[in-house]
mmCIF file with all atom_site columns, C-alpha atoms in Angstrom:
data_model
loop_
_atom_site.group_PDB
_atom_site.id
_atom_site.type_symbol
_atom_site.label_atom_id
_atom_site.label_alt_id
_atom_site.label_comp_id
_atom_site.label_asym_id
_atom_site.label_entity_id
_atom_site.label_seq_id
_atom_site.pdbx_PDB_ins_code
_atom_site.Cartn_x
_atom_site.Cartn_y
_atom_site.Cartn_z
_atom_site.occupancy
_atom_site.B_iso_or_equiv
_atom_site.pdbx_formal_charge
_atom_site.auth_seq_id
_atom_site.auth_comp_id
_atom_site.auth_asym_id
_atom_site.auth_atom_id
_atom_site.pdbx_PDB_model_num
ATOM 1   C CA . CYS N 1 1   ? -0.809 37.248 -22.791 1.00 63.00 ? 278 CYS N CA 1
ATOM 2   C CA . SER N 1 2   ? 0.098  40.915 -22.475 1.00 76.00 ? 279 SER N CA 1
ATOM 3   C CA . LEU N 1 3   ? 3.250  42.391 -23.978 1.00 81.00 ? 280 LEU N CA 1
ATOM 4   C CA . TYR N 1 4   ? 4.658  42.676 -20.429 1.00 79.00 ? 281 TYR N CA 1
ATOM 5   C CA . GLY N 1 5   ? 3.885  38.974 -19.824 1.00 80.00 ? 282 GLY N CA 1
ATOM 6   C CA . ALA N 1 6   ? 5.468  37.937 -23.128 1.00 85.00 ? 283 ALA N CA 1
ATOM 7   C CA . LEU N 1 7   ? 8.628  39.961 -22.294 1.00 90.00 ? 284 LEU N CA 1
ATOM 8   C CA . LYS N 1 8   ? 8.875  38.133 -18.957 1.00 88.00 ? 285 LYS N CA 1
ATOM 9   C CA . LEU N 1 9   ? 8.056  34.712 -20.391 1.00 93.00 ? 286 LEU N CA 1
ATOM 10  C CA . ALA N 1 10  ? 10.715 34.658 -23.114 1.00 94.00 ? 287 ALA N CA 1
ATOM 11  C CA . PRO N 1 11  ? 13.850 34.755 -20.787 1.00 95.00 ? 288 PRO N CA 1
ATOM 12  C CA . THR N 1 12  ? 12.090 32.385 -18.368 1.00 95.00 ? 289 THR N CA 1
ATOM 13  C CA . ASN N 1 13  ? 11.566 29.847 -21.131 1.00 96.00 ? 290 ASN N CA 1
ATOM 14  C CA . ALA N 1 14  ? 15.152 30.347 -22.400 1.00 97.00 ? 291 ALA N CA 1
ATOM 15  C CA . ALA N 1 15  ? 16.577 29.720 -18.921 1.00 97.00 ? 292 ALA N CA 1
ATOM 16  C CA . LEU N 1 16  ? 14.440 26.601 -18.408 1.00 97.00 ? 293 LEU N CA 1
ATOM 17  C CA . GLU N 1 17  ? 15.321 25.267 -21.858 1.00 97.00 ? 294 GLU N CA 1
ATOM 18  C CA . PHE N 1 18  ? 18.999 25.839 -21.230 1.00 98.00 ? 295 PHE N CA 1
ATOM 19  C CA . SER N 1 19  ? 18.701 23.848 -17.962 1.00 97.00 ? 296 SER N CA 1
ATOM 20  C CA . ALA N 1 20  ? 16.851 21.023 -19.657 1.00 97.00 ? 297 ALA N CA 1
ATOM 21  C CA . ALA N 1 21  ? 19.382 20.875 -22.552 1.00 98.00 ? 298 ALA N CA 1
ATOM 22  C CA . THR N 1 22  ? 22.535 21.073 -20.433 1.00 98.00 ? 299 THR N CA 1
ATOM 23  C CA . GLY N 1 23  ? 21.534 19.691 -17.067 1.00 96.00 ? 300 GLY N CA 1
ATOM 24  C CA . VAL N 1 24  ? 22.713 22.889 -15.381 1.00 96.00 ? 301 VAL N CA 1
ATOM 25  C CA . PRO N 1 25  ? 20.427 23.638 -12.490 1.00 95.00 ? 302 PRO N CA 1
ATOM 26  C CA . VAL N 1 26  ? 18.490 26.916 -12.967 1.00 97.00 ? 303 VAL N CA 1
ATOM 27  C CA . MET N 1 27  ? 16.145 28.794 -10.727 1.00 97.00 ? 304 MET N CA 1
ATOM 28  C CA . VAL N 1 28  ? 14.025 31.660 -12.163 1.00 97.00 ? 305 VAL N CA 1
ATOM 29  C CA . ALA N 1 29  ? 12.912 33.987 -9.407  1.00 97.00 ? 306 ALA N CA 1
ATOM 30  C CA . ARG N 1 30  ? 9.717  35.839 -10.096 1.00 96.00 ? 307 ARG N CA 1
ATOM 31  C CA . ILE N 1 31  ? 9.902  38.838 -7.846  1.00 96.00 ? 308 ILE N CA 1
ATOM 32  C CA . PHE N 1 32  ? 6.656  40.569 -7.163  1.00 96.00 ? 309 PHE N CA 1
ATOM 33  C CA . ASN N 1 33  ? 6.229  44.232 -6.100  1.00 96.00 ? 310 ASN N CA 1
ATOM 34  C CA . ALA N 1 34  ? 9.250  45.215 -3.995  1.00 96.00 ? 311 ALA N CA 1
ATOM 35  C CA . ILE N 1 35  ? 9.074  48.215 -1.686  1.00 95.00 ? 312 ILE N CA 1
ATOM 36  C CA . GLY N 1 36  ? 12.191 49.804 -0.288  1.00 93.00 ? 313 GLY N CA 1
ATOM 37  C CA . LEU N 1 37  ? 14.359 52.848 0.073   1.00 92.00 ? 314 LEU N CA 1
ATOM 38  C CA . GLY N 1 38  ? 15.427 54.566 -3.137  1.00 89.00 ? 315 GLY N CA 1
ATOM 39  C CA . MET N 1 39  ? 12.538 53.244 -5.203  1.00 92.00 ? 316 MET N CA 1
ATOM 40  C CA . PRO N 1 40  ? 12.780 54.693 -8.718  1.00 93.00 ? 317 PRO N CA 1
ATOM 41  C CA . ALA N 1 41  ? 10.174 57.111 -9.969  1.00 92.00 ? 318 ALA N CA 1
ATOM 42  C CA . HIS N 1 42  ? 9.050  54.708 -12.756 1.00 93.00 ? 319 HIS N CA 1
ATOM 43  C CA . LEU N 1 43  ? 7.467  52.528 -9.965  1.00 94.00 ? 320 LEU N CA 1
ATOM 44  C CA . ALA N 1 44  ? 4.179  53.733 -8.508  1.00 94.00 ? 321 ALA N CA 1
ATOM 45  C CA . LEU N 1 45  ? 5.293  54.286 -4.879  1.00 94.00 ? 322 LEU N CA 1
ATOM 46  C CA . GLY N 1 46  ? 8.557  55.852 -5.967  1.00 94.00 ? 323 GLY N CA 1
ATOM 47  C CA . ASP N 1 47  ? 6.654  58.203 -8.225  1.00 96.00 ? 324 ASP N CA 1
ATOM 48  C CA . PHE N 1 48  ? 4.143  59.131 -5.508  1.00 96.00 ? 325 PHE N CA 1
ATOM 49  C CA . ALA N 1 49  ? 6.925  59.790 -3.008  1.00 95.00 ? 326 ALA N CA 1
ATOM 50  C CA . GLN N 1 50  ? 8.736  62.013 -5.522  1.00 95.00 ? 327 GLN N CA 1
ATOM 51  C CA . GLN N 1 51  ? 5.549  63.917 -6.314  1.00 96.00 ? 328 GLN N CA 1
ATOM 52  C CA . LEU N 1 52  ? 4.857  64.461 -2.614  1.00 95.00 ? 329 LEU N CA 1
ATOM 53  C CA . ALA N 1 53  ? 8.377  65.753 -2.027  1.00 94.00 ? 330 ALA N CA 1
ATOM 54  C CA . GLN N 1 54  ? 7.903  68.316 -4.807  1.00 95.00 ? 331 GLN N CA 1
ATOM 55  C CA . LEU N 1 55  ? 4.440  69.468 -3.704  1.00 94.00 ? 332 LEU N CA 1
ATOM 56  C CA . PRO N 1 56  ? 3.755  72.424 -1.414  1.00 91.00 ? 333 PRO N CA 1
ATOM 57  C CA . PRO N 1 57  ? 2.286  71.510 2.022   1.00 86.00 ? 334 PRO N CA 1
ATOM 58  C CA . SER N 1 58  ? -1.098 71.222 0.309   1.00 86.00 ? 335 SER N CA 1
ATOM 59  C CA . GLY N 1 59  ? -1.491 70.140 -3.285  1.00 92.00 ? 336 GLY N CA 1
ATOM 60  C CA . MET N 1 60  ? -2.726 67.388 -5.548  1.00 96.00 ? 337 MET N CA 1
ATOM 61  C CA . LEU N 1 61  ? -1.151 63.964 -5.959  1.00 97.00 ? 338 LEU N CA 1
ATOM 62  C CA . ARG N 1 62  ? -1.704 62.718 -9.529  1.00 97.00 ? 339 ARG N CA 1
ATOM 63  C CA . VAL N 1 63  ? -2.409 58.955 -9.571  1.00 97.00 ? 340 VAL N CA 1
ATOM 64  C CA . GLY N 1 64  ? -3.759 56.192 -11.748 1.00 96.00 ? 341 GLY N CA 1
ATOM 65  C CA . ASN N 1 65  ? -5.993 53.405 -10.535 1.00 97.00 ? 342 ASN N CA 1
ATOM 66  C CA . LEU N 1 66  ? -5.455 53.004 -6.762  1.00 98.00 ? 343 LEU N CA 1
ATOM 67  C CA . SER N 1 67  ? -8.187 50.326 -6.459  1.00 97.00 ? 344 SER N CA 1
ATOM 68  C CA . VAL N 1 68  ? -5.787 47.614 -7.616  1.00 97.00 ? 345 VAL N CA 1
ATOM 69  C CA . TYR N 1 69  ? -4.494 44.965 -5.225  1.00 98.00 ? 346 TYR N CA 1
ATOM 70  C CA . ARG N 1 70  ? -0.883 43.864 -5.540  1.00 97.00 ? 347 ARG N CA 1
ATOM 71  C CA . ASP N 1 71  ? 1.474  41.487 -3.737  1.00 97.00 ? 348 ASP N CA 1
ATOM 72  C CA . PHE N 1 72  ? 3.939  43.814 -2.021  1.00 97.00 ? 349 PHE N CA 1
ATOM 73  C CA . ALA N 1 73  ? 7.074  42.802 -0.117  1.00 96.00 ? 350 ALA N CA 1
ATOM 74  C CA . ASP N 1 74  ? 9.965  44.541 1.550   1.00 96.00 ? 351 ASP N CA 1
ATOM 75  C CA . VAL N 1 75  ? 13.035 44.499 -0.703  1.00 96.00 ? 352 VAL N CA 1
ATOM 76  C CA . ALA N 1 76  ? 15.198 43.488 2.274   1.00 95.00 ? 353 ALA N CA 1
ATOM 77  C CA . HIS N 1 77  ? 13.014 40.424 2.832   1.00 96.00 ? 354 HIS N CA 1
ATOM 78  C CA . ILE N 1 78  ? 13.186 39.622 -0.902  1.00 97.00 ? 355 ILE N CA 1
ATOM 79  C CA . ALA N 1 79  ? 16.995 39.890 -0.814  1.00 97.00 ? 356 ALA N CA 1
ATOM 80  C CA . GLY N 1 80  ? 17.129 37.510 2.187   1.00 97.00 ? 357 GLY N CA 1
ATOM 81  C CA . ALA N 1 81  ? 14.879 35.030 0.449   1.00 97.00 ? 358 ALA N CA 1
ATOM 82  C CA . LEU N 1 82  ? 17.011 35.144 -2.712  1.00 97.00 ? 359 LEU N CA 1
ATOM 83  C CA . ALA N 1 83  ? 20.194 34.589 -0.677  1.00 97.00 ? 360 ALA N CA 1
ATOM 84  C CA . GLY N 1 84  ? 18.609 31.633 1.040   1.00 96.00 ? 361 GLY N CA 1
ATOM 85  C CA . LEU N 1 85  ? 17.404 30.144 -2.210  1.00 97.00 ? 362 LEU N CA 1
ATOM 86  C CA . ALA N 1 86  ? 20.845 30.582 -3.791  1.00 96.00 ? 363 ALA N CA 1
ATOM 87  C CA . LEU N 1 87  ? 22.204 28.201 -1.097  1.00 96.00 ? 364 LEU N CA 1
ATOM 88  C CA . ASN N 1 88  ? 19.312 25.739 -1.420  1.00 97.00 ? 365 ASN N CA 1
ATOM 89  C CA . ARG N 1 89  ? 20.138 22.876 -3.752  1.00 94.00 ? 366 ARG N CA 1
ATOM 90  C CA . GLN N 1 90  ? 16.429 22.119 -4.153  1.00 96.00 ? 367 GLN N CA 1
ATOM 91  C CA . ALA N 1 91  ? 15.655 25.592 -5.505  1.00 97.00 ? 368 ALA N CA 1
ATOM 92  C CA . ARG N 1 92  ? 15.119 24.909 -9.169  1.00 97.00 ? 369 ARG N CA 1
ATOM 93  C CA . GLY N 1 93  ? 12.610 25.941 -11.836 1.00 96.00 ? 370 GLY N CA 1
ATOM 94  C CA . ILE N 1 94  ? 10.292 28.889 -11.247 1.00 96.00 ? 371 ILE N CA 1
ATOM 95  C CA . VAL N 1 95  ? 9.921  30.312 -7.749  1.00 98.00 ? 372 VAL N CA 1
ATOM 96  C CA . ASN N 1 96  ? 7.648  33.202 -6.892  1.00 97.00 ? 373 ASN N CA 1
ATOM 97  C CA . ILE N 1 97  ? 9.254  35.595 -4.445  1.00 98.00 ? 374 ILE N CA 1
ATOM 98  C CA . CYS N 1 98  ? 6.137  37.068 -3.016  1.00 97.00 ? 375 CYS N CA 1
ATOM 99  C CA . SER N 1 99  ? 4.047  37.431 0.145   1.00 96.00 ? 376 SER N CA 1
ATOM 100 C CA . GLY N 1 100 ? 0.911  35.775 -1.236  1.00 96.00 ? 377 GLY N CA 1
ATOM 101 C CA . ARG N 1 101 ? -1.142 38.579 0.317   1.00 96.00 ? 378 ARG N CA 1
ATOM 102 C CA . PRO N 1 102 ? -3.133 41.240 -1.607  1.00 97.00 ? 379 PRO N CA 1
ATOM 103 C CA . THR N 1 103 ? -2.823 44.863 -0.498  1.00 96.00 ? 380 THR N CA 1
ATOM 104 C CA . GLN N 1 104 ? -4.733 47.721 -2.090  1.00 97.00 ? 381 GLN N CA 1
ATOM 105 C CA . LEU N 1 105 ? -2.460 50.363 -3.568  1.00 97.00 ? 382 LEU N CA 1
ATOM 106 C CA . ARG N 1 106 ? -4.745 53.083 -2.121  1.00 98.00 ? 383 ARG N CA 1
ATOM 107 C CA . LEU N 1 107 ? -3.876 52.017 1.413   1.00 96.00 ? 384 LEU N CA 1
ATOM 108 C CA . LEU N 1 108 ? -0.154 52.480 0.736   1.00 97.00 ? 385 LEU N CA 1
ATOM 109 C CA . VAL N 1 109 ? -0.639 55.853 -0.920  1.00 97.00 ? 386 VAL N CA 1
ATOM 110 C CA . GLU N 1 110 ? -2.809 57.135 1.902   1.00 97.00 ? 387 GLU N CA 1
ATOM 111 C CA . ARG N 1 111 ? -0.218 56.026 4.507   1.00 96.00 ? 388 ARG N CA 1
ATOM 112 C CA . LEU N 1 112 ? 2.566  57.609 2.456   1.00 96.00 ? 389 LEU N CA 1
ATOM 113 C CA . ILE N 1 113 ? 0.650  60.893 2.492   1.00 96.00 ? 390 ILE N CA 1
ATOM 114 C CA . VAL N 1 114 ? 0.227  60.663 6.291   1.00 95.00 ? 391 VAL N CA 1
ATOM 115 C CA . HIS N 1 115 ? 3.961  60.185 6.719   1.00 95.00 ? 392 HIS N CA 1
ATOM 116 C CA . SER N 1 116 ? 4.689  63.109 4.407   1.00 94.00 ? 393 SER N CA 1
ATOM 117 C CA . GLY N 1 117 ? 2.839  65.428 6.802   1.00 93.00 ? 394 GLY N CA 1
ATOM 118 C CA . ARG N 1 118 ? 1.232  67.124 3.808   1.00 93.00 ? 395 ARG N CA 1
ATOM 119 C CA . SER N 1 119 ? -2.418 67.803 3.312   1.00 93.00 ? 396 SER N CA 1
ATOM 120 C CA . VAL N 1 120 ? -2.806 66.703 -0.303  1.00 95.00 ? 397 VAL N CA 1
ATOM 121 C CA . SER N 1 121 ? -5.744 65.427 -2.248  1.00 95.00 ? 398 SER N CA 1
ATOM 122 C CA . ILE N 1 122 ? -5.563 62.356 -4.485  1.00 97.00 ? 399 ILE N CA 1
ATOM 123 C CA . GLN N 1 123 ? -6.484 63.113 -8.068  1.00 96.00 ? 400 GLN N CA 1
ATOM 124 C CA . PRO N 1 124 ? -6.832 60.200 -10.531 1.00 96.00 ? 401 PRO N CA 1
ATOM 125 C CA . VAL N 1 125 ? -5.851 61.326 -14.028 1.00 96.00 ? 402 VAL N CA 1
ATOM 126 C CA . ALA N 1 126 ? -6.742 59.539 -17.246 1.00 93.00 ? 403 ALA N CA 1
ATOM 127 C CA . GLU N 1 127 ? -3.208 59.292 -18.639 1.00 94.00 ? 404 GLU N CA 1
ATOM 128 C CA . ARG N 1 128 ? -2.041 57.372 -15.595 1.00 94.00 ? 405 ARG N CA 1
ATOM 129 C CA . ILE N 1 129 ? -4.754 54.731 -15.835 1.00 92.00 ? 406 ILE N CA 1
ATOM 130 C CA . ARG N 1 130 ? -3.655 51.611 -17.669 1.00 89.00 ? 407 ARG N CA 1
ATOM 131 C CA . PRO N 1 131 ? -6.289 50.160 -19.979 1.00 88.00 ? 408 PRO N CA 1
ATOM 132 C CA . GLY N 1 132 ? -7.102 46.524 -19.167 1.00 87.00 ? 409 GLY N CA 1
ATOM 133 C CA . GLU N 1 133 ? -5.126 46.567 -15.943 1.00 90.00 ? 410 GLU N CA 1
ATOM 134 C CA . LEU N 1 134 ? -5.858 43.513 -13.758 1.00 92.00 ? 411 LEU N CA 1
ATOM 135 C CA . GLY N 1 135 ? -7.548 44.375 -10.439 1.00 95.00 ? 412 GLY N CA 1
ATOM 136 C CA . VAL N 1 136 ? -5.698 41.783 -8.378  1.00 97.00 ? 413 VAL N CA 1
ATOM 137 C CA . ILE N 1 137 ? -2.255 40.273 -8.923  1.00 95.00 ? 414 ILE N CA 1
ATOM 138 C CA . VAL N 1 138 ? -1.027 38.040 -6.091  1.00 97.00 ? 415 VAL N CA 1
ATOM 139 C CA . GLY N 1 139 ? 1.565  35.305 -6.259  1.00 96.00 ? 416 GLY N CA 1
ATOM 140 C CA . SER N 1 140 ? 1.383  31.803 -4.927  1.00 97.00 ? 417 SER N CA 1
ATOM 141 C CA . THR N 1 141 ? 3.862  31.078 -2.108  1.00 97.00 ? 418 THR N CA 1
ATOM 142 C CA . ALA N 1 142 ? 3.450  27.293 -2.360  1.00 97.00 ? 419 ALA N CA 1
ATOM 143 C CA . ARG N 1 143 ? 6.804  26.641 -4.057  1.00 97.00 ? 420 ARG N CA 1
ATOM 144 C CA . LEU N 1 144 ? 8.650  29.178 -1.897  1.00 97.00 ? 421 LEU N CA 1
ATOM 145 C CA . GLY N 1 145 ? 7.205  27.609 1.251   1.00 97.00 ? 422 GLY N CA 1
ATOM 146 C CA . ALA N 1 146 ? 8.060  24.070 -0.004  1.00 97.00 ? 423 ALA N CA 1
ATOM 147 C CA . LEU N 1 147 ? 11.653 25.247 -0.226  1.00 97.00 ? 424 LEU N CA 1
ATOM 148 C CA . GLY N 1 148 ? 11.547 26.309 3.420   1.00 96.00 ? 425 GLY N CA 1
ATOM 149 C CA . THR N 1 149 ? 11.323 30.050 2.810   1.00 95.00 ? 426 THR N CA 1
ATOM 150 C CA . THR N 1 150 ? 8.612  32.600 3.489   1.00 92.00 ? 427 THR N CA 1
ATOM 151 C CA . LEU N 1 151 ? 8.472  36.353 3.494   1.00 94.00 ? 428 LEU N CA 1
ATOM 152 C CA . PRO N 1 152 ? 7.297  37.871 6.752   1.00 92.00 ? 429 PRO N CA 1
ATOM 153 C CA . PRO N 1 153 ? 4.241  40.104 6.712   1.00 90.00 ? 430 PRO N CA 1
ATOM 154 C CA . LEU N 1 154 ? 5.118  43.543 5.459   1.00 88.00 ? 431 LEU N CA 1
ATOM 155 C CA . ALA N 1 155 ? 5.301  46.218 8.176   1.00 91.00 ? 432 ALA N CA 1
ATOM 156 C CA . PHE N 1 156 ? 3.777  48.776 5.820   1.00 90.00 ? 433 PHE N CA 1
ATOM 157 C CA . ASP N 1 157 ? 3.614  51.706 8.147   1.00 92.00 ? 434 ASP N CA 1
ATOM 158 C CA . SER N 1 158 ? 7.251  51.653 9.253   1.00 92.00 ? 435 SER N CA 1
ATOM 159 C CA . LEU N 1 159 ? 8.487  50.867 5.767   1.00 92.00 ? 436 LEU N CA 1
ATOM 160 C CA . LEU N 1 160 ? 6.499  53.787 4.273   1.00 93.00 ? 437 LEU N CA 1
ATOM 161 C CA . ALA N 1 161 ? 7.795  56.081 6.994   1.00 92.00 ? 438 ALA N CA 1
ATOM 162 C CA . ARG N 1 162 ? 11.351 55.092 6.113   1.00 91.00 ? 439 ARG N CA 1
ATOM 163 C CA . LEU N 1 163 ? 10.624 55.483 2.418   1.00 90.00 ? 440 LEU N CA 1
ATOM 164 C CA . TRP N 1 164 ? 9.268  58.952 3.016   1.00 90.00 ? 441 TRP N CA 1
ATOM 165 C CA . ARG N 1 165 ? 12.237 60.006 5.200   1.00 88.00 ? 442 ARG N CA 1
ATOM 166 C CA . HIS N 1 166 ? 14.694 58.735 2.594   1.00 85.00 ? 443 HIS N CA 1
#
């Protein structure tokens, strides 16, 4: 288990133990990679958008490993799913809030560059590459679907256009 995983697991276990000890219903939402307006620069796409905004019309976008596949979802769809689950009396335990579909990060970065209108090159740099990073991280939607909720497919292009304009 990575440090990141351990930091996520501790509050999850605490919440589930509290529920078991008290009988208070608890749902732990595991939200995967949200994309939306105002993404902070500590998240990859927020960082890339900020870099692009600061570059001249042609320049170099500094990136890490863009070959990774992640489970991306529109933050508005995630918010809708959470609101629906909050009203669902069956929503208990751990629920992944995800699309269940892998998308390569490179695809999103290339589309963001297109929307920026800039002619930039992509430059991987060593300090942005995470050692031991998993190539694919995708969530299971089985529990989400069993609760009657799904996230629609992400309209990457329109979302990235809005992200860039914002």
